Short mmCIF file of C-alpha atoms in Angstrom, two decimals:
data_model
loop_
_atom_site.label_atom_id
_atom_site.label_comp_id
_atom_site.label_asym_id
_atom_site.label_seq_id
_atom_site.Cartn_x
_atom_site.Cartn_y
_atom_site.Cartn_z
CA MET A 1487 155.16 -9.14 100.10
CA ASN A 1488 157.23 -12.22 101.20
CA LEU A 1489 158.12 -13.95 98.06
CA GLN A 1490 158.66 -17.36 99.91
CA ASP A 1491 155.08 -18.11 100.27
CA VAL A 1492 153.79 -17.37 96.82
CA CYS A 1493 154.37 -19.24 93.48
CA GLU A 1494 157.37 -18.12 91.43
CA ILE A 1495 155.40 -19.07 88.25
CA THR A 1496 151.53 -19.55 87.37
CA CYS A 1497 150.56 -22.83 87.18
CA VAL A 1498 146.88 -23.83 87.66
CA HIS A 1499 145.92 -27.47 88.08
CA SER A 1500 142.76 -27.29 85.98
CA GLU A 1501 141.10 -30.73 87.45
CA LYS A 1502 141.55 -29.58 90.84
CA VAL A 1503 140.09 -26.21 90.40
CA GLU A 1504 136.82 -27.22 88.64
CA ARG A 1505 136.19 -29.78 91.29
CA ALA A 1506 136.88 -27.27 94.02
CA LYS A 1507 134.48 -24.97 92.26
CA ARG A 1508 131.92 -27.53 91.75
CA LYS A 1509 132.11 -28.48 95.27
CA ALA A 1510 131.94 -24.75 96.43
CA ALA A 1511 128.89 -24.05 94.44
CA GLN A 1512 126.98 -26.61 96.16
CA LEU A 1513 127.79 -25.34 99.52
CA ASP A 1514 125.65 -22.46 101.57
CA THR A 1515 128.92 -20.60 102.48
CA GLY A 1516 126.81 -17.57 103.28
CA ARG A 1517 125.22 -19.36 106.16
CA ALA A 1518 128.54 -20.64 107.36
CA VAL A 1519 129.84 -17.33 107.08
CA ARG A 1520 127.33 -15.91 109.18
CA ILE A 1521 127.68 -18.78 111.89
CA TYR A 1522 131.51 -17.66 112.12
CA LYS A 1523 130.65 -13.91 112.23
CA ALA A 1524 128.47 -14.63 115.27
CA LEU A 1525 131.20 -16.56 116.91
CA ALA A 1526 133.64 -13.92 116.10
CA ASP A 1527 133.35 -11.87 119.27
CA GLU A 1528 134.81 -12.98 122.72
CA THR A 1529 131.42 -11.98 124.66
CA ARG A 1530 129.23 -14.16 122.41
CA LEU A 1531 131.67 -16.84 122.57
CA LYS A 1532 131.73 -16.63 126.14
CA ILE A 1533 128.05 -16.95 126.11
CA VAL A 1534 127.75 -19.95 123.72
CA CYS A 1535 130.26 -21.69 125.99
CA ALA A 1536 127.98 -20.71 129.16
CA LEU A 1537 125.06 -21.82 127.48
CA PHE A 1538 126.70 -25.28 126.51
CA GLU A 1539 127.75 -25.82 130.20
CA GLU A 1540 124.70 -24.77 131.86
CA GLY A 1541 121.86 -25.42 129.22
CA GLU A 1542 119.95 -22.56 129.83
CA LEU A 1543 120.73 -19.15 130.95
CA CYS A 1544 118.26 -16.20 131.31
CA VAL A 1545 119.57 -12.74 130.06
CA CYS A 1546 120.53 -11.68 133.36
CA ASP A 1547 122.60 -14.71 133.95
CA ALA A 1548 124.65 -14.11 130.51
CA ALA A 1549 125.10 -10.52 131.58
CA ALA A 1550 126.69 -11.49 134.75
CA ILE A 1551 129.00 -14.06 133.38
CA THR A 1552 130.39 -11.65 130.63
CA GLY A 1553 130.49 -8.85 132.85
CA THR A 1554 128.09 -6.56 130.64
CA THR A 1555 125.07 -4.95 130.96
CA THR A 1556 121.65 -6.74 130.47
CA ALA A 1557 121.25 -4.59 127.39
CA THR A 1558 124.43 -5.59 126.26
CA ALA A 1559 124.06 -9.35 126.85
CA SER A 1560 120.51 -9.25 125.21
CA HIS A 1561 122.16 -7.78 121.81
CA HIS A 1562 124.57 -10.53 122.00
CA LEU A 1563 121.96 -13.09 122.52
CA ARG A 1564 119.65 -11.76 119.88
CA LEU A 1565 122.49 -12.02 117.38
CA LEU A 1566 123.05 -15.40 118.41
CA LYS A 1567 119.35 -16.47 117.90
CA ASN A 1568 119.18 -14.33 114.67
CA SER A 1569 122.25 -16.47 113.30
CA GLY A 1570 120.34 -19.84 114.24
CA LEU A 1571 122.87 -20.56 116.84
CA ALA A 1572 120.44 -19.93 120.29
CA LYS A 1573 116.85 -20.11 121.03
CA PHE A 1574 114.72 -18.37 123.78
CA ARG A 1575 111.51 -18.75 125.89
CA LYS A 1576 109.90 -16.18 127.95
CA GLU A 1577 108.87 -17.31 131.49
CA GLY A 1578 106.92 -14.45 133.16
CA LYS A 1579 109.06 -11.47 132.94
CA LEU A 1580 112.28 -13.68 132.61
CA VAL A 1581 113.71 -14.58 128.96
CA TYR A 1582 115.75 -17.65 128.99
CA TYR A 1583 118.19 -18.64 125.94
CA SER A 1584 119.40 -22.27 125.26
CA LEU A 1585 121.74 -23.23 122.30
CA ASP A 1586 120.02 -24.30 119.08
CA ASP A 1587 122.71 -26.09 117.51
CA GLU A 1588 125.07 -28.10 119.04
CA HIS A 1589 127.39 -28.82 115.93
CA VAL A 1590 128.74 -25.35 116.55
CA LEU A 1591 129.90 -26.59 119.94
CA LYS A 1592 132.26 -29.29 118.07
CA GLN A 1593 133.78 -26.30 116.21
CA ILE A 1594 134.58 -24.48 119.32
CA ARG A 1595 136.05 -27.28 121.10
CA ILE A 1596 138.33 -27.74 118.26
CA ALA A 1597 139.32 -24.27 117.90
CA PHE A 1598 140.35 -24.45 121.87
CA VAL A 1599 142.17 -27.42 121.55
CA HIS A 1600 143.88 -26.02 118.40
CA GLN A 1601 144.90 -23.26 120.39
CA GLU A 1602 146.31 -25.19 123.23
CA GLU A 1603 148.43 -27.09 120.80
CA MET A 1604 149.54 -24.00 118.97
CA SER A 1605 150.72 -22.59 122.69
CA ILE A 1606 152.43 -26.12 123.52
CA HIS A 1607 154.42 -25.81 120.06
CA GLY A 1608 155.07 -22.28 120.07
CA SER A 1609 153.18 -21.40 117.07
#
């Protein structure tokens, strides 16, 4: 344990703690966690970025973009759909996916900007 990043004494700021606890109780943190878990996979993140760029992709396109099998791409797309991030439509024998929540894209962009800044500053 690094003692430089731990309080040396116990001092709870009760007002701040109570405000934060009340606010946290109002949030749907479980849904937010599911979204971040869905995005916490390199293949799924590549698919989301590709869907953002192209608008809509069939499962075969997603597989070709990520260098995976169609079964693997389908699995990842299904997870994105189940987390509320993507939607699909069937056209004949093809299944097309698109993003269902563009708010998440803002978070992804911020993550990439943050990553670039960290690289520049050597963090």
